[in-house]
Amino acid sequence: MKKLLFSLLFLLILTACSEDPKVIREQSSASTNTLLAKNGDVLYIANIDVNTVSIVDPKTKEVKDEIPVGKEPRQLALSPDEKTLYVSTMYSNQIDVIDLQKKKVTDSIPTENEPFGLVTSADGATLYVANYRSSSVSVINLQEKKTTKTIQVDERPRTLTMTKDGKKMYVPHYLSGKISVIDIQKNTVSSVIELANSPDQNDPKVSQGIPNKLENFIISPDGKTAWVPHLVTNVDTPINFEETVFPAISVIDLETDKELVDQRKELFEEINVVDVDNETLIVSNPYDVAFDPEGKKAYAIMAGSEDLVVFDLTRGGNATQVLRRIPGDNPRGIAIAPDGSNLYVHNAMSHDLTTIETGGDSAYARAKLVDENLPLIKEDSLSPLVREGKQIFYSGNSDDYATDITGNNWMSCASCHADGEINGLTLTTPKGLRNVPSNVKATETGLFLWDGSRDDFTDYILTIQGEMGGMLDYDAGEELPNDVQHMYDALFAYLDQPDSFPVPKSPYRSDNGNLTDQAQLGKELFEGAGNCLSCHSGSQFTNSASALNADGKLSTDNTDFLYDIGTANETDQSSDGDARAHFQNPRTPAQFDVPTLLGVWATAPYLHDGSAKTIDEAIERHEYEAKPQLAEGEVAAIAEYVRSID
């Protein structure tokens, strides 16, 4: 009898297991904002600034559900059994867990600062999350819904990709050109891949420079290589729209974890498709890649110029087609149907979906647009003016607005101001070396530019004409036509919207958010003996907004709040002013504006020329007549406080 009962119990256990077997993922997995189910029947899309996830039937072109999630959903990951969708909500500092049968968020898992990329282990038991601001990867036990280990990595980890065998995970770092390789069994960084600089060329219009803005890491169908879309930025020559920022896609050998430098896709060799006038079609801001199932072609979307570039991997791997102008704004995600017939492109700023027929993997096939775009959201979270400004900020499309904001599609505002902030580089300008500043609080911190030579946002026509090559038909010293001025009003509205560029939360504070003991000492010194408040005062930690004229308006004529702190270098040049100010705003290398310290911990390098690598060094470099004498420990304490300002 006991044997019979045991046999029945064993049979019941086997039956239960067979009804809900453990699913093991058998392909590589990359986090993305546009995710297609394995059978191709369901598409999941993270609506970045609307704070929802759309579930789409790509065959019927219907939005089945739109699920509210936390703030700024960036990327998605599916469980191996495809019953659960994980969403990184960047500004909520959590992973939202969507039950796909219930079609709602059923749980949220706290993370470190600003989660971005995420991917599950092959068995679905563990979730890995890249924490952008904390420079770490969280290892989360999904049964317990808690972090069991934190892996420290290089700065700004972005997306995550796991190999087919589940043994390695790749972590691109957004601005450094590095890719951390994590050994999954040990949960440690086993090596770091550093993308090579593209060598200098005699022709400044040929791609060259430093790799940055690594957007994704997509493994080819055979699992042997991965493609990484990014930019290369030339810092050696004066900034110019045709000679500074170039699109690139690097290829990584996954067996050796080395870059295949000779296979990098760049202008004007591997990416060189000409138009009817035999002119190269310029594309900008590569963002995502999809391979056809047989690995014969690769499809790359260009978020800036809003194009699709097709690479034929059977004929040398070079670009063979540019499908000009994907309908919609700022394509950031791409997925391919399991049979390779269709591409689905997510336009992140217009919140719609474009379907493109690939034509198959034949060398003679041509990708083409089909149908109208599918709207993905019910209601936009942004006002029409702010939305328009955001679209302009991320656009390198020369044909989309009242006038071209960029010369021949070469760059967008976001090409240098990565995600609206910094790119970590120092560029060459006619005034000298200039560190690319962040746009965080830019509309509230007084004068613009490192020398405070602009007091009105429309003055940025000078940047667009001189650096981006756009709006050249207009006299910068004259009033602009209403439709062109409207573009600047929209851009300003976007920059001025509080949620556009929130001050990044400092990881240097205590767990409860308070200042550490050393930072508290630094605060006392900052406000007292250090004399820092004489310049870095008020809620914005700058006195630049005090540069007012007799009418109480911000004015470049008021130079009382520009300073010489001994940081000028041999490249700095005087300026006679500009047409916008009727040449009443000359500047010398002894006149610099006071930058805000809000979130400054996240904006290295420092000073106007980027010559200080750390905040400590920037403080020590200050030299002026009334400079207080501080002990080494006091400088360190002030630096700790400054790193804590958010």
C-alpha atoms as one frame of an Amber mdcrd trajectory, in Angstrom:
protein
   0.000   0.000   0.000   2.814   2.403   0.887   4.513   1.626  -2.408   1.281
   2.362  -4.263   0.842   5.703  -2.491   4.457   6.631  -3.171   4.023   5.755
  -6.846   0.877   7.874  -7.108   2.613  10.817  -5.394   5.600  10.528  -7.696
   3.272  10.429 -10.709   1.504  13.581  -9.523   4.831  15.380  -9.159   5.877
  14.369 -12.652   2.530  15.504 -14.045   2.837  18.912 -12.350   6.349  19.337
 -13.720   5.266  18.419 -17.224   2.493  21.026 -17.090   4.928  23.821 -16.155
   8.379  22.762 -17.329  11.436  24.908 -16.693  12.136  26.894 -19.868  15.776
  27.457 -20.728  16.592  30.221 -23.202  18.601  28.894 -26.136  19.660  32.107
 -27.850  21.595  35.220 -26.953  19.615  37.971 -25.272  20.034  41.742 -25.367
  18.084  44.355 -23.477  16.340  46.818 -25.755  13.436  49.232 -25.878  11.799
  47.213 -28.694  11.408  43.510 -27.974   9.802  40.845 -30.173   8.512  37.569
 -28.741  10.262  34.461 -30.020   7.404  33.438 -32.332   7.079  36.973 -33.677
   3.444  37.389 -32.609   3.893  40.040 -29.920   5.976  43.193 -29.787   6.788
  45.003 -26.531   7.838  48.669 -26.615   9.047  50.948 -23.809   7.580  54.427
 -24.300  10.500  56.306 -22.837   8.970  59.565 -21.591   5.296  58.573 -21.498
   5.896  56.034 -18.725   4.050  53.168 -20.363   4.806  49.911 -22.169   2.845
  49.131 -25.341   1.981  45.577 -26.351   1.507  45.293 -30.111   0.334  42.631
 -32.533   2.784  43.316 -35.388   0.770  41.275 -37.895  -2.590  42.983 -37.402
  -0.926  46.337 -36.566  -2.910  46.755 -33.365  -1.929  48.030 -29.934  -3.429
  45.401 -27.626  -2.514  47.069 -24.342  -0.709  50.094 -22.942   0.493  49.403
 -19.413   1.492  52.212 -17.002   4.942  51.766 -15.425   7.401  53.865 -13.429
   9.223  56.959 -14.576  11.371  56.870 -17.740  11.106  53.229 -18.881  14.274
  52.612 -20.865  14.716  48.944 -21.691  12.943  45.599 -21.502  13.738  41.943
 -20.851  11.526  38.881 -21.234  11.652  35.862 -18.972  12.679  32.703 -20.890
   9.098  31.388 -20.672   7.852  34.788 -21.962   5.297  35.077 -19.173   6.966
  38.030 -17.472   8.292  41.331 -18.805  10.879  43.288 -16.822  11.080  47.062
 -17.332  13.896  49.341 -16.173  12.292  52.573 -14.938  15.313  54.826 -14.875
  14.032  57.713 -12.773  12.053  55.515 -10.378  15.185  53.510  -9.524  13.355
  50.234  -9.850  12.500  47.340 -12.130   8.792  46.990 -12.781   7.590  43.412
 -13.208   4.707  42.931 -15.663   2.644  39.752 -15.538   1.823  39.266 -19.222
  -1.270  37.216 -18.488  -2.700  39.847 -16.142  -1.330  42.680 -18.333  -0.266
  44.799 -15.376   2.653  45.556 -13.072   2.490  43.072 -10.206   5.751  43.905
  -8.461   8.637  46.364  -8.386  12.224  45.592  -7.445  14.407  48.437  -6.096
  17.795  48.974  -7.740  20.726  51.310  -7.433  20.896  54.673  -9.203  19.189
  54.915 -12.621  18.756  51.336 -13.886  19.060  51.046 -17.666  19.897  47.705
 -19.315  18.597  44.408 -17.995  18.651  40.722 -18.966  17.695  37.448 -17.304
  19.868  34.384 -16.915  19.144  31.540 -19.338  17.013  29.757 -16.727  15.147
  32.912 -15.728  16.122  32.646 -12.064  18.351  35.731 -12.020  17.977  39.249
 -13.369  21.003  41.411 -14.137  20.557  45.205 -14.158  23.006  47.893 -15.290
  22.804  50.893 -12.941  23.830  53.865 -15.059  24.735  56.357 -12.325  26.033
  53.860  -9.791  28.516  52.272 -12.230  27.372  48.825 -11.204  25.450  45.723
 -12.253  22.909  44.334  -9.788  22.466  40.569  -9.533  18.840  39.993  -8.478
  17.348  36.738  -7.233  13.910  36.775  -8.875  12.338  34.341  -6.465  13.237
  36.536  -3.512  13.011  39.803  -5.501  16.201  41.169  -3.987  19.785  41.960
  -4.953  22.227  39.261  -3.894  25.381  40.848  -5.306  26.546  44.110  -6.828
  29.275  44.020  -9.483  31.230  47.265  -9.768  32.066  48.205 -13.351  33.373
  51.222 -15.249  31.354  54.448 -15.467  27.933  54.681 -17.129  27.012  51.070
 -17.900  24.241  51.227 -20.449  22.718  48.137 -22.049  23.306  44.443 -21.269
  23.751  41.432 -23.573  24.155  37.764 -22.637  25.636  35.058 -24.851  23.662
  32.034 -26.047  25.348  29.694 -23.555  24.623  32.090 -20.691  28.257  32.155
 -19.581  29.221  35.730 -20.489  27.547  39.098 -20.321  28.686  42.264 -22.077
  28.261  45.732 -20.574  28.947  48.690 -22.905  29.878  51.931 -21.142  28.138
  54.866 -22.727  30.892  57.459 -22.978  34.214  55.722 -22.349  34.394  53.433
 -25.382  34.818  50.448 -23.064  32.871  47.191 -22.775  33.057  45.150 -19.580
  32.910  41.366 -19.938  31.293  39.605 -16.969  31.884  35.953 -16.126  28.373
  34.822 -15.119  29.536  31.838 -13.072  31.796  34.031 -10.938  29.765  37.256
 -11.259  32.962  39.215 -11.761  34.452  41.327 -14.533  36.798  39.011 -16.407
  38.110  41.551 -18.924  37.451  44.956 -20.475  37.340  45.599 -24.225  38.508
  49.071 -25.250  37.365  50.278 -28.654  40.257  51.675 -30.653  40.431  55.313
 -31.657  39.845  55.794 -35.351  43.200  57.083 -36.649  43.719  60.636 -37.865
  43.241  61.159 -41.601  44.647  63.734 -44.019  41.102  64.530 -45.085  39.281
  65.959 -42.027  35.935  64.911 -43.533  36.858  61.221 -43.289  35.775  59.427
 -40.109  38.317  59.743 -37.298  38.342  60.264 -33.554  37.447  58.844 -30.146
  34.648  56.250 -29.738  31.789  57.340 -27.485  28.005  57.045 -27.098  27.919
  53.236 -27.216  24.203  52.546 -27.663  23.797  48.765 -27.991  25.574  45.406
 -28.230  23.897  43.009 -30.687  25.187  39.456 -31.213  25.086  37.970 -34.732
  23.025  34.806 -35.382  26.124  32.563 -35.425  27.194  33.917 -32.022  30.716
  34.694 -33.208  30.598  38.487 -33.372  28.652  41.442 -31.984  27.955  44.852
 -33.483  28.165  48.020 -31.389  26.629  51.227 -32.831  28.342  54.396 -31.588
  29.932  57.697 -32.583  33.526  58.710 -33.103  34.333  62.315 -32.221  37.322
  64.199 -33.594  38.742  66.507 -30.928  41.867  67.537 -32.847  40.429  70.064
 -35.296  38.107  73.055 -34.754  34.548  71.827 -34.344  32.728  71.695 -37.662
  29.653  69.738 -38.642  31.499  67.789 -41.373  34.707  67.188 -39.445  33.824
  66.430 -35.826  31.166  63.738 -35.275  30.926  60.553 -37.352  28.680  57.463
 -37.261  30.338  54.106 -36.621  29.553  50.480 -35.861  32.312  48.404 -34.273
  32.560  44.618 -34.549  33.636  42.501 -31.569  35.069  38.958 -31.830  33.267
  37.071 -29.057  35.742  34.196 -28.989  38.700  36.442 -28.162  36.743  39.409
 -26.743  38.721  41.742 -28.965  37.577  44.370 -31.413  37.990  43.492 -35.097
  39.312  46.953 -35.867  39.539  46.426 -39.622  35.812  45.580 -39.737  34.557
  48.835 -38.160  31.868  50.495 -40.295  32.646  54.181 -40.924  32.397  57.044
 -43.373  33.501  57.004 -46.187  34.408  53.396 -46.724  32.129  50.798 -45.149
  29.293  53.333 -44.914  29.346  54.901 -48.370  26.116  54.808 -50.341  25.714
  57.528 -52.981  22.626  59.316 -54.276  21.646  60.115 -57.878  24.159  62.959
 -57.908  26.953  60.561 -56.833  27.137  62.233 -53.423  27.514  60.119 -50.287
  24.335  59.918 -48.222  25.343  61.166 -44.772  23.731  59.437 -41.784  24.007
  60.223 -38.089  23.617  58.790 -34.580  23.523  55.001 -35.123  21.446  53.435
 -32.353  20.375  49.825 -32.878  21.023  46.835 -35.157  19.065  43.754 -36.254
  20.455  40.761 -38.162  18.395  38.672 -40.561  17.984  35.066 -39.275  20.630
  33.656 -41.627  23.160  36.351 -40.785  23.411  37.525 -44.374  22.342  41.104
 -43.747  22.424  43.618 -40.915  19.998  46.504 -40.555  21.093  49.582 -38.587
  18.847  52.473 -37.619  20.228  55.997 -37.506  18.417  57.911 -34.765  19.697
  61.339 -35.831  19.228  61.339 -39.610  16.245  58.950 -39.247  17.419  56.413
 -41.794  17.844  52.655 -42.183  21.247  51.430 -43.397  21.473  47.921 -44.852
  24.768  46.005 -44.729  25.337  42.965 -46.959  27.472  40.517 -44.974  27.917
  38.178 -47.941  29.595  40.893 -49.998  32.259  42.326 -47.741  29.984  43.673
 -45.013  29.675  47.169 -46.436  26.527  49.282 -46.613  24.527  48.643 -49.785
  21.367  50.682 -49.161  20.236  53.720 -47.231  16.464  53.794 -46.844  16.137
  57.531 -46.464  13.792  58.975 -43.858  12.016  56.443 -41.720   8.614  58.071
 -41.049   8.427  59.272 -37.452  10.925  60.915 -35.145  14.115  59.534 -33.604
  14.128  55.772 -34.371  15.750  54.031 -31.392  14.634  50.403 -31.534  14.492
  47.750 -34.238  13.261  44.156 -34.271  13.093  41.646 -37.116  10.429  39.023
 -37.744  11.576  35.401 -37.200  11.369  34.733 -40.957  13.301  37.916 -41.765
  10.461  39.386 -43.816   9.705  42.530 -41.818  11.495  45.046 -39.643   9.687
  46.877 -36.856  11.143  50.272 -35.978  10.240  52.146 -32.799  10.283  55.936
 -33.182  10.978  57.139 -29.653   9.986  60.801 -30.023   6.822  60.451 -32.116
   5.839  57.270 -30.235   4.847  55.239 -33.254   5.902  52.097 -35.085   7.178
  51.815 -38.659   7.026  48.540 -40.572   9.639  47.912 -43.266   9.743  44.992
 -45.674  13.272  43.637 -46.001  12.719  42.009 -49.399  14.599  38.954 -48.138
  18.303  38.184 -47.823  19.121  38.250 -51.541  21.953  40.555 -52.539  19.532
  42.344 -54.855  16.707  42.766 -52.342  15.769  46.287 -51.308  14.133  47.298
 -48.054  10.969  49.348 -48.473   8.348  51.032 -46.315   4.878  49.502 -45.993
   1.651  50.819 -44.474   1.186  53.872 -42.285   2.899  54.249 -38.920   1.069
  52.746 -35.954   0.529  55.151 -33.001   1.714  53.475 -29.787   0.285  55.701
 -27.065  -3.113  57.097 -26.144  -1.861  60.373 -24.710   1.459  62.207 -24.807
   2.902  63.187 -21.438   4.559  66.272 -22.925   2.969  69.454 -24.213   3.108
  69.908 -28.010   5.776  72.625 -27.700   8.014  70.575 -25.372   7.587  67.493
 -27.576   8.592  69.479 -30.636  11.653  70.829 -28.832  12.701  67.340 -27.778
  12.299  66.072 -31.333  14.482  68.897 -32.624  17.130  68.285 -29.946  17.599
  64.665 -31.010  17.183  65.223 -34.751  19.908  65.327 -37.383  17.308  65.289
 -40.156  17.919  68.268 -42.438  14.477  68.113 -44.055  12.046  67.838 -41.157
  11.515  71.384 -39.869  10.985  74.992 -40.929  14.678  75.131 -41.716  17.609
  72.770 -41.451  19.086  72.609 -37.975  22.017  70.491 -39.131  24.129  70.646
 -42.264  23.420  67.628 -44.482  22.371  65.309 -41.638  25.768  65.153 -39.916
  24.805  65.626 -36.279  22.110  66.475 -33.754  22.323  68.492 -30.547  22.500
  65.121 -28.775  25.616  64.159 -30.742  27.694  66.239 -28.319  25.220  66.639
 -25.462  24.700  62.912 -24.957  21.213  62.343 -23.549  21.176  66.096 -23.034
  24.183  66.127 -20.756  27.899  65.679 -21.528  30.033  63.485 -23.769  33.104
  63.614 -21.512  35.195  65.218 -24.260  36.953  68.529 -24.793  36.498  69.990
 -28.277  38.596  72.482 -30.206  36.862  75.815 -30.878  38.005  79.223 -32.214
  38.142  80.433 -28.581  40.259  77.476 -27.468  39.628  74.072 -25.913  36.122
  73.744 -24.521  34.715  71.032 -22.281  31.222  70.001 -23.453  28.866  71.177
 -20.659  25.683  69.557 -19.408  22.236  71.008 -20.095  21.061  70.194 -16.572
  19.505  73.429 -15.242  20.978  75.355 -18.195  17.922  77.605 -18.470  18.085
  78.580 -14.786  21.771  79.258 -14.218  22.325  82.606 -15.900  24.545  83.318
 -18.879  25.377  80.703 -21.493  28.779  79.347 -22.633  31.954  79.068 -20.599
  32.708  82.771 -21.093  29.138  83.959 -20.496  28.958  85.551 -23.933  25.283
  84.738 -24.551  22.249  85.878 -22.619  19.401  84.688 -24.849  18.683  81.125
 -25.949  18.119  82.165 -29.569  21.805  83.121 -29.588  22.412  79.412 -30.176
  21.876  80.105 -33.866  25.593  80.920 -33.717  26.330  77.366 -32.581  24.017
  75.868 -35.192  25.578  77.925 -37.982  29.190  77.568 -36.891  29.284  74.021
 -35.512  26.286  72.131 -36.922  26.230  73.760 -40.354  22.523  74.594 -40.255
  20.356  77.713 -40.693  22.965  79.312 -42.917  20.331  81.234 -44.889  19.729
  83.615 -41.972  21.621  86.652 -40.704  22.355  85.891 -37.052  22.280  89.613
 -36.257  18.738  90.080 -37.548  15.368  89.018 -36.207  14.471  85.507 -37.349
  11.274  84.598 -39.216   8.486  83.482 -36.904   8.604  79.814 -37.923  12.362
  79.669 -37.345  12.116  81.515 -34.018   9.450  78.980 -33.060  12.067  76.233
 -33.297  14.181  77.987 -30.664  11.136  78.558 -28.490  10.387  74.823 -28.681
  13.973  73.869 -27.852  13.986  76.240 -24.890  10.672  74.837 -23.654  12.158
  71.340 -23.735  15.341  72.364 -21.912  13.302  74.333 -19.390  10.911  71.480
 -18.606  11.972  70.146 -15.164  11.730  66.468 -16.097  13.841  66.819 -19.244
  17.211  66.767 -17.490  16.739  66.100 -13.779  19.746  66.677 -11.559  21.363
  63.239 -11.149  21.159  61.915  -7.608  24.567  61.665  -6.002  25.851  58.219
  -5.002  28.228  59.896  -2.556  25.587  60.462   0.101  24.777  58.091   2.954
  22.171  55.375   2.420  19.539  57.619   4.045  20.352  60.459   1.637  22.164
  62.622   4.188  25.669  64.033   3.854  28.506  61.890   5.146  30.523  63.268
   8.060  33.304  64.353   5.708  30.832  65.999   3.321  29.247  67.851   6.260
  32.692  69.178   7.202  33.185  70.130   3.562  29.866  71.998   3.549  30.976
  74.053   6.550  34.256  74.878   4.824  32.453  75.580   1.521  30.187  78.100
   3.228  32.887  79.472   5.506  36.676  79.423   5.301  36.750  78.121   1.721
  34.983  81.265   0.487  33.220  79.190  -2.200  29.879  80.972  -1.760  31.305
  84.186  -3.198  30.785  82.596  -6.635  28.862  79.327  -6.174  25.893  80.756
  -4.300  22.146  80.349  -4.131  19.966  77.387  -5.022  21.758  76.954  -8.356
  25.277  77.199  -6.866  26.285  79.989  -9.259  25.984  83.783  -9.268  25.765
  83.979 -13.065  22.060  84.830 -12.925  23.060  88.096 -11.202  24.546  89.432
 -14.451  21.669  91.863 -15.043  21.361  95.175 -16.873  19.666  98.346 -15.634
  16.276  96.894 -16.634  16.826  93.819 -14.500  17.329  91.515 -17.486  20.149
  89.016 -17.986  22.829  90.712 -20.060  26.229  89.883 -21.512  27.104  93.559
 -20.977  27.370  92.922 -17.235  30.795  91.317 -16.797  30.966  91.750 -13.023
  30.276  88.055 -12.545  32.972  86.729 -14.866  36.204  85.661 -13.204  39.844
  84.804 -13.724  40.714  81.881 -11.467  44.028  81.129 -13.119  42.834  78.256
 -15.305  43.373  79.758 -18.762  45.774  77.933 -21.068  47.817  78.672 -24.191
  44.948  77.719 -26.536  42.536  80.301 -25.126  41.875  83.213 -27.464  40.192
  86.577 -27.038  36.938  87.233 -28.877  35.605  90.438 -30.419  32.034  89.369
 -29.696  29.341  88.273 -32.113  26.629  89.594 -34.392  23.789  88.557 -32.102
  25.110  90.982 -29.465  26.161  93.540 -32.087  29.743  92.852 -31.013  29.156
  94.326 -27.577  30.211  91.104 -25.820  33.987  90.762 -26.297  35.757  88.320
 -24.009  39.309  87.631 -22.893  40.862  84.439 -21.473  40.540  86.079 -18.055
  36.719  86.134 -18.148  34.887  82.912 -17.328  31.326  82.262 -16.215  30.653
  80.399 -12.958  29.235  76.919 -13.675  26.528  75.409 -11.508  27.587  72.678
  -9.087  24.248  70.846  -9.229  25.023  67.247 -10.164  28.597  68.210 -10.965
  29.810  64.824  -9.672  28.510  63.341 -12.951  30.144  65.795 -15.370  33.876
  65.017 -15.382  36.231  66.308 -16.684  36.203  69.789 -15.156  37.062  73.434
 -15.874  36.387  75.153 -19.190  39.031  73.141 -21.020  38.428  69.794 -19.336
  41.960  69.850 -17.932  40.941  68.790 -14.393  40.088  65.112 -14.198  38.617
  65.235 -10.698  36.740  67.709  -8.504  39.658  67.706  -6.069  41.992  68.825
  -8.852  39.556  71.491 -10.025  39.427  72.974  -6.513  43.199  72.919  -6.151
  43.624  74.626  -9.537  41.720  77.727  -8.419  44.241  80.583  -8.200  43.220
  84.157  -7.372  44.361  86.951  -5.094  42.029  86.291  -2.148  42.274  82.487
  -2.327  42.171  81.016   1.210  44.923  78.684   2.328  43.377  75.278   2.829
  44.988  72.145   4.180  44.990  69.036   1.994  42.338  67.381   4.130  40.120
  70.445   3.878  40.274  70.375   0.076  39.282  66.709   0.186  36.346  67.523
   2.484  35.103  70.328   0.204  35.415  67.979  -2.784  33.360  65.363  -0.952
  30.645  67.937  -0.322  30.668  69.124  -3.933  30.302  65.511  -5.093  27.238
  65.252  -2.856  25.399  68.250  -4.298  22.238  67.225  -6.071
